[in-house]
Coordinates of C-alpha atoms in Angstrom, one line a residue:
X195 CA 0.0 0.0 0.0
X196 CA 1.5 3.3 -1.1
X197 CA 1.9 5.6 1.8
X198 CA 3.3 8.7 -0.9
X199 CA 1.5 12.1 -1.1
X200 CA -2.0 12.2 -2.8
X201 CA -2.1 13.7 -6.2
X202 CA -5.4 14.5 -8.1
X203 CA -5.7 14.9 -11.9
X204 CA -5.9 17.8 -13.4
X205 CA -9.1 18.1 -15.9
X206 CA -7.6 18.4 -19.1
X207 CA -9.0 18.9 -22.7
X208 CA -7.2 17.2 -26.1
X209 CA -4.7 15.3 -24.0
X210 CA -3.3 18.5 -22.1
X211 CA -3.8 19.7 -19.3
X212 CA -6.7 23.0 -18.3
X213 CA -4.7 25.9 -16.4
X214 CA -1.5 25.5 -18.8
X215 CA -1.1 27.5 -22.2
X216 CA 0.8 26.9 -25.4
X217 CA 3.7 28.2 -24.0
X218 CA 4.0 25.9 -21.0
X219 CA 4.0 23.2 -23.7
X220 CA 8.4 24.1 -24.4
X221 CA 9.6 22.0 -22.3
X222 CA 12.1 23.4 -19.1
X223 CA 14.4 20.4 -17.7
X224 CA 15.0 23.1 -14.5
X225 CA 14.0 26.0 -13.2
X226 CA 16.9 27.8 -14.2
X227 CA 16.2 27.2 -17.7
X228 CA 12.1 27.7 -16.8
X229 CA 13.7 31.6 -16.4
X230 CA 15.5 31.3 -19.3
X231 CA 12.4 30.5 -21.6
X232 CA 10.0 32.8 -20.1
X233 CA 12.7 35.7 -20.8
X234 CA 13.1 34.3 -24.0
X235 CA 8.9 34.4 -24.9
X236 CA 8.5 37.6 -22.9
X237 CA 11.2 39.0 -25.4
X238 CA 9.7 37.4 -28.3
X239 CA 6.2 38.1 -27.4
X240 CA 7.3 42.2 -27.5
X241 CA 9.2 41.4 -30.4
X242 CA 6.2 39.9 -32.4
X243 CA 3.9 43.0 -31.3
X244 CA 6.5 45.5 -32.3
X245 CA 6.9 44.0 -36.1
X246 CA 3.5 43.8 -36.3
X247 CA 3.0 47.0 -35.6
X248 CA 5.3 48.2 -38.9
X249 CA 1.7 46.2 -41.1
X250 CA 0.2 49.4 -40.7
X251 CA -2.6 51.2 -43.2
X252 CA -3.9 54.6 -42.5
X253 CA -8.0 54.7 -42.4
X254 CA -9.0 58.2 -44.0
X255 CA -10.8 60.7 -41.3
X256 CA -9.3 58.7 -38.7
X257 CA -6.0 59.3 -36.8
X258 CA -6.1 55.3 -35.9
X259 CA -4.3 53.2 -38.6
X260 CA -5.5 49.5 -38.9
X261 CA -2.3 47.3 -38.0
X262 CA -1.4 43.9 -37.0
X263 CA 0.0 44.9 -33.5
X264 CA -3.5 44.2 -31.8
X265 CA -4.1 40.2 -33.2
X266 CA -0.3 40.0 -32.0
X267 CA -0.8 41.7 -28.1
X268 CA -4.2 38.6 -28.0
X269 CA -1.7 36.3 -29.5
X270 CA 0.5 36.7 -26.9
X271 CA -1.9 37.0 -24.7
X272 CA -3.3 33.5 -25.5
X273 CA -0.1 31.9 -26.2
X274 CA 1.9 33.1 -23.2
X275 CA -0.2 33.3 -20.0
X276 CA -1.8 36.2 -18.0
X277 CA 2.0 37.0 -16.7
X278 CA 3.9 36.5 -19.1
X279 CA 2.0 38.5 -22.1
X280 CA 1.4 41.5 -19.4
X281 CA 5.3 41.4 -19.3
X282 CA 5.8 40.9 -23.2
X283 CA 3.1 44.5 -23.5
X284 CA 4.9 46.4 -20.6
X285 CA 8.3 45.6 -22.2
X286 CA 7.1 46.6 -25.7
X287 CA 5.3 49.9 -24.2
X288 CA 8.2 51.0 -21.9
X289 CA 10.7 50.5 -25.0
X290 CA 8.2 52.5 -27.5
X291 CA 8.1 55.1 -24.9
X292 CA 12.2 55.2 -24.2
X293 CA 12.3 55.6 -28.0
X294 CA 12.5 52.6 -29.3
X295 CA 10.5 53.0 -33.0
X296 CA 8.0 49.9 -33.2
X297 CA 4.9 51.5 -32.6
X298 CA 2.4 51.9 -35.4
X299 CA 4.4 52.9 -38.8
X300 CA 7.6 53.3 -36.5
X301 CA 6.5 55.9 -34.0
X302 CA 7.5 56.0 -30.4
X303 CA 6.9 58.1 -27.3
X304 CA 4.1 58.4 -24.9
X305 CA 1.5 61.6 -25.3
X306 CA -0.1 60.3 -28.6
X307 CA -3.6 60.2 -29.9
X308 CA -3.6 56.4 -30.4
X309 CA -1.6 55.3 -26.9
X310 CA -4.8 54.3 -24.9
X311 CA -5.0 51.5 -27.6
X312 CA -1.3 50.4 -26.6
X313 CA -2.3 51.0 -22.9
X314 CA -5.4 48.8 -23.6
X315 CA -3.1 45.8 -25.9
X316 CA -1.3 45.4 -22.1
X317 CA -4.7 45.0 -20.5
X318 CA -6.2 42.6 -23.3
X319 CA -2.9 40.2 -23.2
X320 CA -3.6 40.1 -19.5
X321 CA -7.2 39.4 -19.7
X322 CA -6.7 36.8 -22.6
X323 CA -4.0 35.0 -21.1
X324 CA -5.8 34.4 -17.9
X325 CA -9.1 33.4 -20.1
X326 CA -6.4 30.7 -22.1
X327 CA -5.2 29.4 -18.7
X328 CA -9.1 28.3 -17.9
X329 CA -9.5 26.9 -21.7
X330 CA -10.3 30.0 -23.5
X331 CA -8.4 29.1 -26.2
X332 CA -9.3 24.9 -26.8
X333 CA -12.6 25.6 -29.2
X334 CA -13.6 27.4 -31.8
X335 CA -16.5 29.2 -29.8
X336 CA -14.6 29.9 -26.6
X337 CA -11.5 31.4 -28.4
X338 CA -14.0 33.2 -30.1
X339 CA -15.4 34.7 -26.8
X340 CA -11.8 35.3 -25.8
X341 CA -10.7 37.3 -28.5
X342 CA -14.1 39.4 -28.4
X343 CA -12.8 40.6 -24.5
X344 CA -9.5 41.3 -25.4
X345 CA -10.9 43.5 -28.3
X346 CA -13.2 44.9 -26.2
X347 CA -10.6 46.0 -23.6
X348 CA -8.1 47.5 -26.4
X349 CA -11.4 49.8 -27.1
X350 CA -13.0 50.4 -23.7
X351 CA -9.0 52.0 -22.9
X352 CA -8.3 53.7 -26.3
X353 CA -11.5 55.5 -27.4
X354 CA -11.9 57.1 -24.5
X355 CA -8.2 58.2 -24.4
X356 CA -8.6 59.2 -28.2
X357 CA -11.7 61.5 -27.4
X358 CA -9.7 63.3 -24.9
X359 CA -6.3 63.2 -26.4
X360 CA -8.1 65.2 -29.3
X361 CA -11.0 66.8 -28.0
X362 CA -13.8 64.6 -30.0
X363 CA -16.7 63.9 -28.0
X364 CA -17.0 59.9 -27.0
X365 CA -19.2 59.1 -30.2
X366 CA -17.1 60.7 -32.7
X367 CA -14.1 58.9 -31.5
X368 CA -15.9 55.5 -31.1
X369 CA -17.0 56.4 -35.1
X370 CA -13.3 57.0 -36.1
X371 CA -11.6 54.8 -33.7
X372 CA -13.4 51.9 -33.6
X373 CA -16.3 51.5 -36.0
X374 CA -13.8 51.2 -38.7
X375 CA -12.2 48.3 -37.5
X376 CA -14.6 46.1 -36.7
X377 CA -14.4 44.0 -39.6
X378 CA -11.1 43.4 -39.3
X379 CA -10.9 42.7 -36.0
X380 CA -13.6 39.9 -36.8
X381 CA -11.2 38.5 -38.9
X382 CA -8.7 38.9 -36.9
X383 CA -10.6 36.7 -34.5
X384 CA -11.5 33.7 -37.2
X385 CA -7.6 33.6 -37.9
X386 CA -7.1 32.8 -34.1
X387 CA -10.4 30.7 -34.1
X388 CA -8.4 28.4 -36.8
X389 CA -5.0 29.0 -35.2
X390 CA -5.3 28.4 -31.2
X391 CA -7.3 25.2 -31.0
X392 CA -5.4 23.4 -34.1
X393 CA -2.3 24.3 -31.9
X394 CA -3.7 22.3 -29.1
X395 CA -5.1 19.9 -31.0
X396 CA -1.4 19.2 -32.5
X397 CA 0.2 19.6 -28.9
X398 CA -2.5 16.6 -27.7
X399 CA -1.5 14.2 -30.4
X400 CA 1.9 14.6 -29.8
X401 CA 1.6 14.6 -25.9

């Protein structure tokens, strides 16, 4: 009779375990080298958003150009974790600010019209990642719902700071800096409705 410490399964979904994301998935012999890959993907993760950022196509009559920056902060948001992706966003805001030109088009500083949306990306990865560590992410429907709150977070932070950054009223900024973009960001979210669950569909077979 084994007299060893009780261990209870973890519910899991596709052969992996619920609570872990993609990222958990690289495998880390010690926890030394556990440090060395979350640096690694927290540097990565800001690296991703910042080229993104450069795919970047002005919208006449509105100050807000549509980019790829935003599907890369919920990417890494998903992909990474709750802790992790708000580290990847902080990193790639505090370098944007210090200079660092990998904002939209290759801007950089703090002060701008569009910043609440970069303020809201560190929110959204957040968010997503803790909504991927509770299976967010393992279904079609669910990643769906997850990517809907992240976008919805980038927008409840950065309209409002775009109305006041240049004196529109809260509808006209909603009309020009979000309205616009809707489409895209639905499908934005089908790309990552295909992407994330095929990922952990892939990650169960070979588990």
């Amino acid at each position: 009779m084994s007299t060893g410490p009780l261990t209870l399964p973890h519910a899991s979904h596709g052969g992996t375990p619920i609570g872990a994301v993609l990222a958990d998935l690289l495998p880390a012999a010690t926890a030394s080298r556990a440090r060395v890959r979350d640096a690694a993907l927290v540097l990565g993760g800001a690296a991703l958003t910042g080229i993104a950022a450069q795919i970047a196509v002005p919208v006449p009559g509105s100050p807000v150009p549509v980019t790829g920056q935003t599907f890369a902060a919920l990417l890494v948001g998903a992909s990474l974790g709750a802790g992790r992706g708000l580290l990847s966003l902080a990193l790639y805001a505090l370098a944007g600010i210090a200079g660092m030109p990998w904002f939209a088009g290759g801007a950089s500083g703090a002060g701008g019209a569009t910043f609440g949306y970069i303020v809201g990306m560190l929110l959204a990865a957040t968010a997503v990642g803790a909504l991927a560590r509770r299976g967010g992410d393992r279904g079609v429907l669910r990643t769906a719902a997850t990517m809907a709150a992240g976008t919805a977070l980038i927008y409840a932070v950065g309209v409002p700071y775009l109305a006041l950054s240049t004196g529109m009223s809260l509808g006209q900024a909603a009309a020009v800096g979000m309205v616009p973009f809707l489409i895209g960001d639905a499908l934005k979210a089908a790309l990552a409705m295909g992407a994330l669950p095929t990922a952990w569909k892939l990650a169960g077979r070979r588990g």
